[in-house]
PDB file of C-alpha atoms and ligand atoms in Angstrom:
ATOM      1  CA  MET A   1     -13.896 -16.842 -14.104  1.00 39.00           C
ATOM      2  CA  ALA A   2     -14.061 -20.101 -12.050  1.00 40.00           C
ATOM      3  CA  ALA A   3     -10.480 -20.770 -12.973  1.00 38.00           C
ATOM      4  CA  ARG A   4      -9.585 -17.217 -11.611  1.00 38.00           C
ATOM      5  CA  ARG A   5     -11.397 -17.678  -8.602  1.00 36.00           C
ATOM      6  CA  LEU A   6      -9.669 -20.787  -8.230  1.00 33.00           C
ATOM      7  CA  TRP A   7      -6.478 -19.049  -8.753  1.00 32.00           C
ATOM      8  CA  PHE A   8      -7.430 -16.493  -6.320  1.00 36.00           C
ATOM      9  CA  ASP A   9      -8.377 -18.825  -3.539  1.00 36.00           C
ATOM     10  CA  VAL A  10      -4.907 -20.664  -4.042  1.00 33.00           C
ATOM     11  CA  GLY A  11      -3.116 -17.508  -3.926  1.00 36.00           C
ATOM     12  CA  TRP A  12      -4.860 -16.463  -0.933  1.00 40.00           C
ATOM     13  CA  LEU A  13      -4.321 -19.606   0.720  1.00 36.00           C
ATOM     14  CA  PHE A  14      -0.536 -19.812  -0.199  1.00 37.00           C
ATOM     15  CA  ALA A  15      -0.159 -16.197   1.403  1.00 41.00           C
ATOM     16  CA  MET A  16      -2.067 -17.294   4.459  1.00 42.00           C
ATOM     17  CA  GLY A  17      -0.297 -20.683   4.700  1.00 37.00           C
ATOM     18  CA  ALA A  18       2.879 -18.506   4.834  1.00 39.00           C
ATOM     19  CA  GLU A  19       0.999 -16.579   7.468  1.00 39.00           C
ATOM     20  CA  LEU A  20      -0.743 -19.346   9.601  1.00 36.00           C
ATOM     21  CA  GLY A  21       1.310 -22.588   8.767  1.00 35.00           C
ATOM     22  CA  SER A  22       0.350 -25.260   6.915  1.00 34.00           C
ATOM     23  CA  GLY A  23      -2.994 -27.084   7.602  1.00 34.00           C
ATOM     24  CA  ARG A  24      -5.211 -24.227   8.521  1.00 36.00           C
ATOM     25  CA  ARG A  25      -7.535 -22.751   5.576  1.00 36.00           C
ATOM     26  CA  ALA A  26      -8.937 -19.635   5.173  1.00 38.00           C
ATOM     27  CA  TYR A  27     -12.331 -19.449   3.042  1.00 38.00           C
ATOM     28  CA  CYS A  28     -13.140 -16.207   3.070  1.00 44.00           C
ATOM     29  CA  THR A  29     -12.283 -12.833   4.232  1.00 49.00           C
ATOM     30  CA  SER A  30     -13.835 -12.527   7.620  1.00 61.00           C
ATOM     31  CA  GLN A  31     -12.739 -15.684   8.380  1.00 70.00           C
ATOM     32  CA  ALA A  32      -9.460 -15.433   7.134  1.00 79.00           C
ATOM     33  CA  PHE A  33      -9.282 -12.245   9.458  1.00 86.00           C
ATOM     34  CA  ALA A  34     -10.333 -14.436  12.485  1.00 86.00           C
ATOM     35  CA  GLU A  35      -7.716 -16.594  11.731  1.00 89.00           C
ATOM     36  CA  VAL A  36      -5.080 -13.790  11.889  1.00 92.00           C
ATOM     37  CA  LEU A  37      -6.710 -12.911  15.383  1.00 92.00           C
ATOM     38  CA  ARG A  38      -6.086 -16.189  16.655  1.00 92.00           C
ATOM     39  CA  LEU A  39      -2.475 -16.225  15.570  1.00 94.00           C
ATOM     40  CA  PRO A  40      -0.203 -16.117  18.681  1.00 94.00           C
ATOM     41  CA  SER A  41       0.976 -12.654  19.479  1.00 92.00           C
ATOM     42  CA  LYS A  42       4.178 -12.711  18.112  1.00 92.00           C
ATOM     43  CA  GLN A  43       3.215 -13.723  14.905  1.00 94.00           C
ATOM     44  CA  LEU A  44       0.243 -11.711  14.830  1.00 95.00           C
ATOM     45  CA  THR A  45       2.259  -8.581  15.335  1.00 94.00           C
ATOM     46  CA  LYS A  46       4.880  -9.545  12.964  1.00 94.00           C
ATOM     47  CA  LEU A  47       2.046  -9.994  10.119  1.00 96.00           C
ATOM     48  CA  VAL A  48      -0.427  -6.875  11.149  1.00 96.00           C
ATOM     49  CA  PHE A  49       2.334  -4.471  12.872  1.00 95.00           C
ATOM     50  CA  PRO A  50       5.442  -5.236  11.389  1.00 95.00           C
ATOM     51  CA  LEU A  51       7.163  -2.137  12.479  1.00 93.00           C
ATOM     52  CA  GLN A  52       6.033  -2.963  16.200  1.00 91.00           C
ATOM     53  CA  GLU A  53       7.604  -6.152  15.241  1.00 90.00           C
ATOM     54  CA  LEU A  54      11.248  -4.609  14.339  1.00 89.00           C
ATOM     55  CA  GLU A  55      11.163  -2.174  17.289  1.00 84.00           C
ATOM     56  CA  ARG A  56      11.856  -5.399  19.225  1.00 83.00           C
ATOM     57  CA  HIS A  57      15.050  -5.730  17.575  1.00 82.00           C
ATOM     58  CA  PHE A  58      16.538  -2.379  18.557  1.00 77.00           C
ATOM     59  CA  VAL A  59      19.600  -2.552  20.648  1.00 73.00           C
ATOM     60  CA  PRO A  60      18.615  -1.917  24.299  1.00 71.00           C
ATOM     61  CA  GLY A  61      18.887   1.741  25.016  1.00 70.00           C
ATOM     62  CA  SER A  62      18.909   3.440  21.626  1.00 71.00           C
ATOM     63  CA  ARG A  63      15.544   3.412  21.002  1.00 67.00           C
ATOM     64  CA  PRO A  64      15.107   5.214  18.039  1.00 73.00           C
ATOM     65  CA  ASP A  65      11.995   6.966  16.930  1.00 81.00           C
ATOM     66  CA  LEU A  66       9.968   5.195  14.154  1.00 86.00           C
ATOM     67  CA  HIS A  67       6.675   7.174  15.511  1.00 88.00           C
ATOM     68  CA  LEU A  68       5.108   3.612  15.840  1.00 82.00           C
ATOM     69  CA  LYS A  69       1.874   5.001  17.568  1.00 84.00           C
ATOM     70  CA  ILE A  70       0.808   7.917  15.275  1.00 91.00           C
ATOM     71  CA  PHE A  71      -1.587   5.643  13.406  1.00 94.00           C
ATOM     72  CA  ASN A  72      -2.129   2.990  15.935  1.00 91.00           C
ATOM     73  CA  PRO A  73      -5.446   1.476  15.145  1.00 94.00           C
ATOM     74  CA  SER A  74      -6.704  -1.447  17.250  1.00 93.00           C
ATOM     75  CA  LEU A  75      -7.546  -4.966  15.692  1.00 94.00           C
ATOM     76  CA  ASP A  76     -11.248  -4.320  15.867  1.00 92.00           C
ATOM     77  CA  ASP A  77     -10.671  -1.069  13.971  1.00 93.00           C
ATOM     78  CA  ILE A  78      -8.567  -3.409  11.306  1.00 94.00           C
ATOM     79  CA  ALA A  79     -11.202  -5.759  11.023  1.00 93.00           C
ATOM     80  CA  ARG A  80     -13.712  -2.965  10.112  1.00 92.00           C
ATOM     81  CA  ALA A  81     -11.401  -1.776   7.418  1.00 94.00           C
ATOM     82  CA  GLU A  82     -11.442  -5.150   5.812  1.00 94.00           C
ATOM     83  CA  SER A  83     -15.161  -4.765   4.806  1.00 93.00           C
ATOM     84  CA  VAL A  84     -14.231  -1.427   2.771  1.00 95.00           C
ATOM     85  CA  PHE A  85     -12.133  -3.752   0.496  1.00 95.00           C
ATOM     86  CA  THR A  86     -13.928  -6.691   0.684  1.00 94.00           C
ATOM     87  CA  ALA A  87     -15.925  -6.851  -2.847  1.00 94.00           C
ATOM     88  CA  SER A  88     -19.736  -7.743  -2.679  1.00 92.00           C
ATOM     89  CA  SER A  89     -22.882  -7.180  -4.911  1.00 92.00           C
ATOM     90  CA  ARG A  90     -23.223  -4.135  -2.529  1.00 93.00           C
ATOM     91  CA  ASN A  91     -19.366  -2.986  -2.394  1.00 95.00           C
ATOM     92  CA  ARG A  92     -18.315  -3.223  -6.104  1.00 95.00           C
ATOM     93  CA  ILE A  93     -14.449  -2.789  -6.433  1.00 96.00           C
ATOM     94  CA  GLU A  94     -13.795  -2.809  -9.852  1.00 94.00           C
ATOM     95  CA  TYR A  95     -11.466  -1.125 -12.861  1.00 93.00           C
ATOM     96  CA  LEU A  96     -12.830   1.836 -14.063  1.00 92.00           C
ATOM     97  CA  SER A  97     -10.573   3.125 -16.697  1.00 92.00           C
ATOM     98  CA  SER A  98      -6.928   3.894 -17.662  1.00 91.00           C
ATOM     99  CA  ALA A  99      -5.771   7.390 -18.871  1.00 90.00           C
ATOM    100  CA  VAL A 100      -2.718   8.761 -20.146  1.00 86.00           C
ATOM    101  CA  ARG A 101      -3.301  12.515 -19.564  1.00 85.00           C
ATOM    102  CA  LEU A 102      -5.445  14.061 -16.632  1.00 87.00           C
ATOM    103  CA  ASP A 103      -8.304  15.317 -19.006  1.00 86.00           C
ATOM    104  CA  HIS A 104      -9.050  11.422 -19.772  1.00 87.00           C
ATOM    105  CA  ALA A 105      -9.110  10.738 -16.235  1.00 89.00           C
ATOM    106  CA  PRO A 106     -12.603   9.780 -14.793  1.00 88.00           C
ATOM    107  CA  ASP A 107     -14.243  12.693 -13.336  1.00 81.00           C
ATOM    108  CA  LEU A 108     -15.021  11.664  -9.832  1.00 82.00           C
ATOM    109  CA  ARG A 109     -16.193  13.121  -6.633  1.00 87.00           C
ATOM    110  CA  ARG A 110     -14.915  10.317  -4.221  1.00 93.00           C
ATOM    111  CA  PRO A 111     -11.520  10.975  -2.610  1.00 96.00           C
ATOM    112  CA  GLU A 112      -8.727   9.291  -4.370  1.00 97.00           C
ATOM    113  CA  VAL A 113      -5.319   7.797  -3.196  1.00 98.00           C
ATOM    114  CA  CYS A 114      -2.418   7.098  -5.467  1.00 97.00           C
ATOM    115  CA  PHE A 115       0.197   4.761  -5.589  1.00 97.00           C
ATOM    116  CA  ILE A 116       3.486   5.973  -7.324  1.00 95.00           C
ATOM    117  CA  GLY A 117       7.233   4.423  -7.257  1.00 93.00           C
ATOM    118  CA  ARG A 118      10.027   2.959  -9.339  1.00 91.00           C
ATOM    119  CA  SER A 119       9.580   0.444 -11.780  1.00 88.00           C
ATOM    120  CA  ASN A 120       9.890  -2.945 -10.066  1.00 91.00           C
ATOM    121  CA  VAL A 121       9.614  -1.474  -6.877  1.00 94.00           C
ATOM    122  CA  GLY A 122       6.280  -3.969  -6.320  1.00 95.00           C
ATOM    123  CA  LYS A 123       3.658  -1.571  -7.171  1.00 94.00           C
ATOM    124  CA  SER A 124       1.225  -4.184  -8.637  1.00 93.00           C
ATOM    125  CA  SER A 125       1.837  -6.693  -6.380  1.00 94.00           C
ATOM    126  CA  LEU A 126       1.103  -4.560  -3.648  1.00 97.00           C
ATOM    127  CA  ILE A 127      -1.925  -3.291  -5.312  1.00 97.00           C
ATOM    128  CA  LYS A 128      -2.975  -7.007  -5.811  1.00 95.00           C
ATOM    129  CA  ALA A 129      -2.386  -7.445  -2.073  1.00 95.00           C
ATOM    130  CA  LEU A 130      -4.679  -4.812  -1.304  1.00 96.00           C
ATOM    131  CA  PHE A 131      -7.355  -5.984  -3.519  1.00 96.00           C
ATOM    132  CA  SER A 132      -6.987  -9.941  -2.539  1.00 93.00           C
ATOM    133  CA  LEU A 133     -10.610  -9.428  -0.894  1.00 93.00           C
ATOM    134  CA  ALA A 134     -11.839  -8.760  -4.268  1.00 93.00           C
ATOM    135  CA  PRO A 135     -10.625 -11.197  -6.376  1.00 88.00           C
ATOM    136  CA  GLU A 136     -12.534 -10.287  -9.737  1.00 89.00           C
ATOM    137  CA  VAL A 137     -10.098  -6.941  -9.763  1.00 92.00           C
ATOM    138  CA  GLU A 138      -7.781  -7.538 -12.280  1.00 85.00           C
ATOM    139  CA  VAL A 139      -4.045  -6.142 -11.822  1.00 84.00           C
ATOM    140  CA  ARG A 140      -1.611  -6.995 -13.984  1.00 68.00           C
ATOM    141  CA  VAL A 141       1.657  -7.998 -12.441  1.00 59.00           C
ATOM    142  CA  SER A 142       4.612  -8.012 -15.184  1.00 52.00           C
ATOM    143  CA  LYS A 143       7.534 -10.057 -15.005  1.00 52.00           C
ATOM    144  CA  ASN A 144       8.914  -7.137 -17.117  1.00 55.00           C
ATOM    145  CA  PRO A 145       9.577  -3.829 -15.096  1.00 52.00           C
ATOM    146  CA  GLY A 146       7.848  -0.855 -16.658  1.00 47.00           C
ATOM    147  CA  HIS A 147       4.749  -2.347 -17.739  1.00 50.00           C
ATOM    148  CA  THR A 148       2.349   0.342 -16.087  1.00 52.00           C
ATOM    149  CA  LYS A 149       2.615   3.081 -18.968  1.00 76.00           C
ATOM    150  CA  LYS A 150      -0.963   4.363 -18.044  1.00 86.00           C
ATOM    151  CA  MET A 151      -2.733   5.789 -15.051  1.00 91.00           C
ATOM    152  CA  ASN A 152      -5.183   3.136 -13.854  1.00 93.00           C
ATOM    153  CA  PHE A 153      -8.206   3.986 -11.858  1.00 95.00           C
ATOM    154  CA  PHE A 154      -9.933   1.241  -9.577  1.00 96.00           C
ATOM    155  CA  LYS A 155     -13.121   2.119  -7.587  1.00 95.00           C
ATOM    156  CA  VAL A 156     -13.549   0.920  -4.287  1.00 96.00           C
ATOM    157  CA  GLY A 157     -17.454   0.738  -3.860  1.00 95.00           C
ATOM    158  CA  LYS A 158     -18.767   4.087  -2.875  1.00 94.00           C
ATOM    159  CA  TYR A 159     -15.941   4.625  -0.477  1.00 96.00           C
ATOM    160  CA  PHE A 160     -12.933   5.786  -2.791  1.00 97.00           C
ATOM    161  CA  THR A 161     -10.696   5.459  -5.843  1.00 97.00           C
ATOM    162  CA  LEU A 162      -7.709   4.056  -6.165  1.00 97.00           C
ATOM    163  CA  VAL A 163      -5.022   5.209  -8.929  1.00 96.00           C
ATOM    164  CA  ASP A 164      -1.939   2.976 -10.014  1.00 94.00           C
ATOM    165  CA  MET A 165       0.538   5.204 -11.610  1.00 92.00           C
ATOM    166  CA  PRO A 166       3.073   4.492 -14.272  1.00 87.00           C
ATOM    167  CA  GLY A 167       6.362   3.447 -12.625  1.00 86.00           C
ATOM    168  CA  TYR A 168       9.185   5.665 -13.136  1.00 83.00           C
ATOM    169  CA  GLY A 169      12.899   5.382 -13.495  1.00 75.00           C
ATOM    170  CA  TYR A 170      13.920   2.418 -15.880  1.00 61.00           C
ATOM    171  CA  ARG A 171      11.895   2.188 -19.075  1.00 57.00           C
ATOM    172  CA  ALA A 172       9.319   4.851 -17.916  1.00 58.00           C
ATOM    173  CA  PRO A 173       7.125   6.441 -20.520  1.00 55.00           C
ATOM    174  CA  GLU A 174       8.502   9.588 -21.940  1.00 63.00           C
ATOM    175  CA  ASP A 175       5.926  11.832 -20.735  1.00 67.00           C
ATOM    176  CA  PHE A 176       5.730   9.988 -17.496  1.00 73.00           C
ATOM    177  CA  VAL A 177       6.688  13.520 -15.540  1.00 75.00           C
ATOM    178  CA  ASP A 178       4.215  15.437 -17.333  1.00 78.00           C
ATOM    179  CA  MET A 179       1.540  12.748 -16.642  1.00 84.00           C
ATOM    180  CA  VAL A 180       2.312  12.491 -13.254  1.00 87.00           C
ATOM    181  CA  GLU A 181       3.223  15.949 -12.292  1.00 89.00           C
ATOM    182  CA  THR A 182      -0.090  17.442 -14.030  1.00 91.00           C
ATOM    183  CA  TYR A 183      -1.830  14.598 -12.212  1.00 93.00           C
ATOM    184  CA  LEU A 184      -0.426  15.172  -8.824  1.00 94.00           C
ATOM    185  CA  LYS A 185      -0.402  18.980  -9.244  1.00 93.00           C
ATOM    186  CA  GLU A 186      -4.194  19.042 -10.446  1.00 93.00           C
ATOM    187  CA  ARG A 187      -6.216  16.380  -9.207  1.00 95.00           C
ATOM    188  CA  LYS A 188      -8.703  17.879  -6.765  1.00 92.00           C
ATOM    189  CA  ASN A 189     -10.038  14.763  -4.965  1.00 94.00           C
ATOM    190  CA  LEU A 190      -6.324  13.257  -4.241  1.00 96.00           C
ATOM    191  CA  MET A 191      -6.245  12.804  -0.612  1.00 96.00           C
ATOM    192  CA  ARG A 192      -3.126  10.853  -0.250  1.00 97.00           C
ATOM    193  CA  THR A 193       0.129   9.785  -2.230  1.00 98.00           C
ATOM    194  CA  PHE A 194       1.278   6.326  -1.471  1.00 98.00           C
ATOM    195  CA  LEU A 195       5.221   6.581  -2.825  1.00 98.00           C
ATOM    196  CA  LEU A 196       6.572   3.329  -2.386  1.00 98.00           C
ATOM    197  CA  VAL A 197      10.369   2.612  -1.643  1.00 98.00           C
ATOM    198  CA  ASP A 198      12.106  -0.867  -2.326  1.00 97.00           C
ATOM    199  CA  SER A 199      12.843  -1.688   1.096  1.00 97.00           C
ATOM    200  CA  VAL A 200      15.996  -3.701   0.193  1.00 97.00           C
ATOM    201  CA  VAL A 201      17.742  -0.829  -1.641  1.00 96.00           C
ATOM    202  CA  GLY A 202      16.475   2.087   0.094  1.00 96.00           C
ATOM    203  CA  ILE A 203      15.589   5.705  -1.156  1.00 96.00           C
ATOM    204  CA  GLN A 204      17.449   5.800  -4.976  1.00 93.00           C
ATOM    205  CA  LYS A 205      17.775   8.767  -7.029  1.00 89.00           C
ATOM    206  CA  THR A 206      15.245   8.338  -9.091  1.00 88.00           C
ATOM    207  CA  ASP A 207      12.962   8.395  -5.855  1.00 92.00           C
ATOM    208  CA  ASN A 208      14.009  11.877  -5.197  1.00 91.00           C
ATOM    209  CA  ILE A 209      12.179  12.945  -8.289  1.00 86.00           C
ATOM    210  CA  ALA A 210       8.849  11.790  -7.208  1.00 90.00           C
ATOM    211  CA  ILE A 211       9.653  12.876  -3.452  1.00 95.00           C
ATOM    212  CA  GLU A 212      10.518  16.296  -4.669  1.00 93.00           C
ATOM    213  CA  MET A 213       7.327  16.319  -6.746  1.00 91.00           C
ATOM    214  CA  CYS A 214       5.342  15.782  -3.521  1.00 95.00           C
ATOM    215  CA  GLU A 215       7.134  18.172  -1.566  1.00 96.00           C
ATOM    216  CA  GLU A 216       6.968  21.022  -4.050  1.00 95.00           C
ATOM    217  CA  PHE A 217       3.223  20.290  -4.675  1.00 95.00           C
ATOM    218  CA  ALA A 218       2.904  20.506  -0.839  1.00 95.00           C
ATOM    219  CA  LEU A 219       1.077  17.004  -0.860  1.00 96.00           C
ATOM    220  CA  PRO A 220       0.379  14.743   2.032  1.00 97.00           C
ATOM    221  CA  TYR A 221       2.235  11.416   1.125  1.00 98.00           C
ATOM    222  CA  VAL A 222       3.199   8.454   2.788  1.00 98.00           C
ATOM    223  CA  MET A 223       6.026   6.145   2.561  1.00 98.00           C
ATOM    224  CA  VAL A 224       5.557   2.593   1.878  1.00 98.00           C
ATOM    225  CA  LEU A 225       8.394   0.224   2.310  1.00 98.00           C
ATOM    226  CA  THR A 226       7.836  -2.898  -0.301  1.00 98.00           C
ATOM    227  CA  LYS A 227       9.352  -6.360  -0.219  1.00 98.00           C
ATOM    228  CA  ILE A 228      10.173  -6.486   3.672  1.00 98.00           C
ATOM    229  CA  ASP A 229      10.353 -10.712   3.269  1.00 97.00           C
ATOM    230  CA  LYS A 230      13.571 -10.213   1.041  1.00 97.00           C
ATOM    231  CA  SER A 231      15.881  -8.997   3.783  1.00 92.00           C
ATOM    232  CA  SER A 232      17.298 -10.375   6.850  1.00 93.00           C
ATOM    233  CA  LYS A 233      16.058  -8.638   9.987  1.00 92.00           C
ATOM    234  CA  GLY A 234      19.689  -6.773  10.260  1.00 92.00           C
ATOM    235  CA  HIS A 235      19.541  -5.207   6.586  1.00 94.00           C
ATOM    236  CA  LEU A 236      15.801  -4.277   7.039  1.00 95.00           C
ATOM    237  CA  LEU A 237      16.147  -2.453  10.087  1.00 93.00           C
ATOM    238  CA  LYS A 238      19.093  -0.399   9.217  1.00 93.00           C
ATOM    239  CA  GLN A 239      16.775   0.307   5.738  1.00 95.00           C
ATOM    240  CA  VAL A 240      13.955   1.312   7.906  1.00 95.00           C
ATOM    241  CA  LEU A 241      16.027   3.740  10.213  1.00 93.00           C
ATOM    242  CA  GLN A 242      17.866   5.427   7.212  1.00 95.00           C
ATOM    243  CA  ILE A 243      14.292   6.135   5.636  1.00 96.00           C
ATOM    244  CA  GLN A 244      13.111   6.825   9.054  1.00 95.00           C
ATOM    245  CA  LYS A 245      15.629   9.695   9.466  1.00 94.00           C
ATOM    246  CA  PHE A 246      15.484  10.763   5.655  1.00 96.00           C
ATOM    247  CA  VAL A 247      11.625  11.536   6.451  1.00 97.00           C
ATOM    248  CA  ASP A 248      11.898  12.999   9.639  1.00 95.00           C
ATOM    249  CA  THR A 249      14.949  15.582   8.578  1.00 95.00           C
ATOM    250  CA  LYS A 250      14.560  15.921   4.507  1.00 96.00           C
ATOM    251  CA  THR A 251      10.553  15.772   4.177  1.00 97.00           C
ATOM    252  CA  GLN A 252       7.974  18.121   5.129  1.00 96.00           C
ATOM    253  CA  GLY A 253       4.587  16.540   3.780  1.00 95.00           C
ATOM    254  CA  CYS A 254       5.472  13.124   4.254  1.00 97.00           C
ATOM    255  CA  PHE A 255       3.354  11.363   6.959  1.00 97.00           C
ATOM    256  CA  PRO A 256       6.539  10.871   9.495  1.00 96.00           C
ATOM    257  CA  GLN A 257       5.021   6.717  10.141  1.00 96.00           C
ATOM    258  CA  LEU A 258       6.365   4.352   7.792  1.00 97.00           C
ATOM    259  CA  PHE A 259       4.551   1.207   6.474  1.00 98.00           C
ATOM    260  CA  PRO A 260       6.512  -1.453   5.703  1.00 97.00           C
ATOM    261  CA  VAL A 261       4.642  -4.384   3.370  1.00 98.00           C
ATOM    262  CA  SER A 262       5.251  -7.806   1.995  1.00 98.00           C
ATOM    263  CA  ALA A 263       3.078  -8.907  -0.776  1.00 97.00           C
ATOM    264  CA  VAL A 264       4.183 -12.416  -0.384  1.00 96.00           C
ATOM    265  CA  THR A 265       3.881 -12.880   3.264  1.00 96.00           C
ATOM    266  CA  TYR A 266       0.847  -9.962   3.688  1.00 96.00           C
ATOM    267  CA  SER A 267       2.826  -8.445   6.541  1.00 97.00           C
ATOM    268  CA  GLY A 268       1.371  -4.755   6.933  1.00 97.00           C
ATOM    269  CA  ILE A 269      -1.127  -5.118   4.482  1.00 97.00           C
ATOM    270  CA  HIS A 270      -4.069  -5.217   6.819  1.00 96.00           C
ATOM    271  CA  LEU A 271      -2.572  -2.057   8.627  1.00 97.00           C
ATOM    272  CA  LEU A 272      -2.097  -0.212   5.509  1.00 98.00           C
ATOM    273  CA  ARG A 273      -5.866  -1.155   4.142  1.00 97.00           C
ATOM    274  CA  CYS A 274      -6.823   0.502   7.411  1.00 96.00           C
ATOM    275  CA  PHE A 275      -4.949   3.741   7.046  1.00 97.00           C
ATOM    276  CA  ILE A 276      -6.041   4.304   3.678  1.00 97.00           C
ATOM    277  CA  ALA A 277      -9.868   3.558   4.840  1.00 96.00           C
ATOM    278  CA  ASN A 278      -9.211   6.018   7.599  1.00 96.00           C
ATOM    279  CA  ILE A 279      -7.639   8.880   5.331  1.00 95.00           C
ATOM    280  CA  THR A 280     -10.184   8.837   2.902  1.00 95.00           C
ATOM    281  CA  GLY A 281     -13.135   9.365   5.598  1.00 90.00           C
ATOM    282  CA  ASN A 282     -14.183   5.975   5.490  1.00 90.00           C
ATOM    283  CA  LEU A 283     -13.059   4.616   9.098  1.00 89.00           C
ATOM    284  CA  GLU A 284     -12.550   6.187  12.159  1.00 85.00           C
ATOM    285  CA  THR A 285      -9.702   4.941  14.500  1.00 81.00           C
ATOM    286  CA  ASN A 286      -9.244   5.444  17.861  1.00 74.00           C
ATOM    287  CA  GLY A 287     -11.272   8.351  17.633  1.00 68.00           C
ATOM    288  CA  PHE A 288      -8.804   9.772  15.157  1.00 73.00           C
ATOM    289  CA  GLN A 289      -9.250  10.779  11.505  1.00 74.00           C
ATOM    290  CA  PHE A 290      -6.560  11.428   9.042  1.00 76.00           C
ATOM    291  CA  SER A 291      -7.657  13.955   6.557  1.00 70.00           C
TER     292      SER A 291
HETATM  293  P1  GDP B   1       5.994  -2.902 -10.320  1.00 94.78           P
HETATM  294  O1  GDP B   1       6.764  -2.562 -11.243  1.00 94.78           O
HETATM  295  O2  GDP B   1       6.449  -1.614  -9.439  1.00 94.78           O
HETATM  296  O3  GDP B   1       4.720  -2.869 -10.618  1.00 94.78           O
HETATM  297  O4  GDP B   1       6.434  -4.437  -9.435  1.00 94.78           O
HETATM  298  P2  GDP B   1       5.936  -5.816  -9.701  1.00 94.78           P
HETATM  299  O5  GDP B   1       4.552  -5.609  -8.535  1.00 94.78           O
HETATM  300  O6  GDP B   1       5.548  -5.957 -10.779  1.00 94.78           O
HETATM  301  O7  GDP B   1       7.022  -6.257  -8.776  1.00 94.78           O
HETATM  302  C1  GDP B   1       8.318  -6.589  -9.573  1.00 94.78           C
HETATM  303  C2  GDP B   1       9.018  -7.779  -8.847  1.00 94.78           C
HETATM  304  O8  GDP B   1       9.400  -8.007  -7.396  1.00 94.78           O
HETATM  305  C3  GDP B   1       7.934  -9.214  -9.250  1.00 94.78           C
HETATM  306  O9  GDP B   1       9.129 -10.280  -9.898  1.00 94.78           O
HETATM  307  C4  GDP B   1       7.374  -9.356  -8.144  1.00 94.78           C
HETATM  308  O10 GDP B   1       6.982 -10.871  -8.133  1.00 94.78           O
HETATM  309  C5  GDP B   1       8.639  -8.652  -6.970  1.00 94.78           C
HETATM  310  N1  GDP B   1       7.814  -8.648  -5.755  1.00 94.78           N
HETATM  311  C6  GDP B   1       6.979  -7.572  -5.434  1.00 94.78           C
HETATM  312  N2  GDP B   1       6.249  -7.562  -4.406  1.00 94.78           N
HETATM  313  C7  GDP B   1       7.346  -8.438  -3.652  1.00 94.78           C
HETATM  314  C8  GDP B   1       7.386  -8.659  -2.172  1.00 94.78           C
HETATM  315  O11 GDP B   1       6.359  -8.133  -1.546  1.00 94.78           O
HETATM  316  N3  GDP B   1       7.882  -9.787  -1.801  1.00 94.78           N
HETATM  317  C9  GDP B   1       8.924 -10.421  -2.573  1.00 94.78           C
HETATM  318  N4  GDP B   1       9.721 -11.150  -2.263  1.00 94.78           N
HETATM  319  N5  GDP B   1       8.797 -10.006  -4.254  1.00 94.78           N
HETATM  320  C10 GDP B   1       8.037  -8.819  -4.522  1.00 94.78           C
END
């Protein structure tokens, strides 16, 4: 336990180190976010609002619409959302169970969100980053693609349940489509599906299977672009604009605003937490509650 705690502290410090520069320490959540708030505005924007930061690099006059301001919480809203994701004796955040079939899934009344994506898209790393304020939660991050063969359920206090779905594509479980399709179609408390796309390579053929499922079942879903630290600014901008165009022209149920994230630098993680807190009905931001 102590070792894990230490690992978490080191991991978190490492992440914060990347964000804050060496020599500045973050001991706990609120202090960590207080540190974020003290960043110079350019660095803060890059960390908390990565899409806005990209906007600065548009060719003057081109101004493509990234729908930046649809979900546009204040820093105060984002700080409040952090508490939803912070484990404490009164806010237990924990792994609940795994299931290979929907009828094995826990019967829960709480709102639910699920994360789906190709194997190796960075799903476990993202979930781990989202849960970094709950160091006891163990999310396996595999060196080998395709390790998540089951639906894994995590309870976030009294607020909501987060479901880590099996990765599709390479080495996906044979019954992936049955398992995921049934879940997506029938899970009554599913509030939002987060569909992960690797920002380095953009939307791949296999991603279309998941996109088509969400569209066919008229599910509200959100596109999350992973690993944004891996590309040059130019490459990332190109991918973001392509994916944005796809969302605008080819989808009905996809939330128009993209969520770029990095599990390494934590860029976009705070905003995504805030969005999840909002759509699960646990946080009103700027008077808006997206449901
Ligand atoms: P999963 O199969 O979708 O759960 O993917 P993982 O979370 O296991 O990540 C697959 C690989 O991508 C691992 O080597 C991770 O270290 C790496 N990875 C995941 N997220 C990021 C990220 O945000 N930035 C970078 N640079 N690498 C990442």
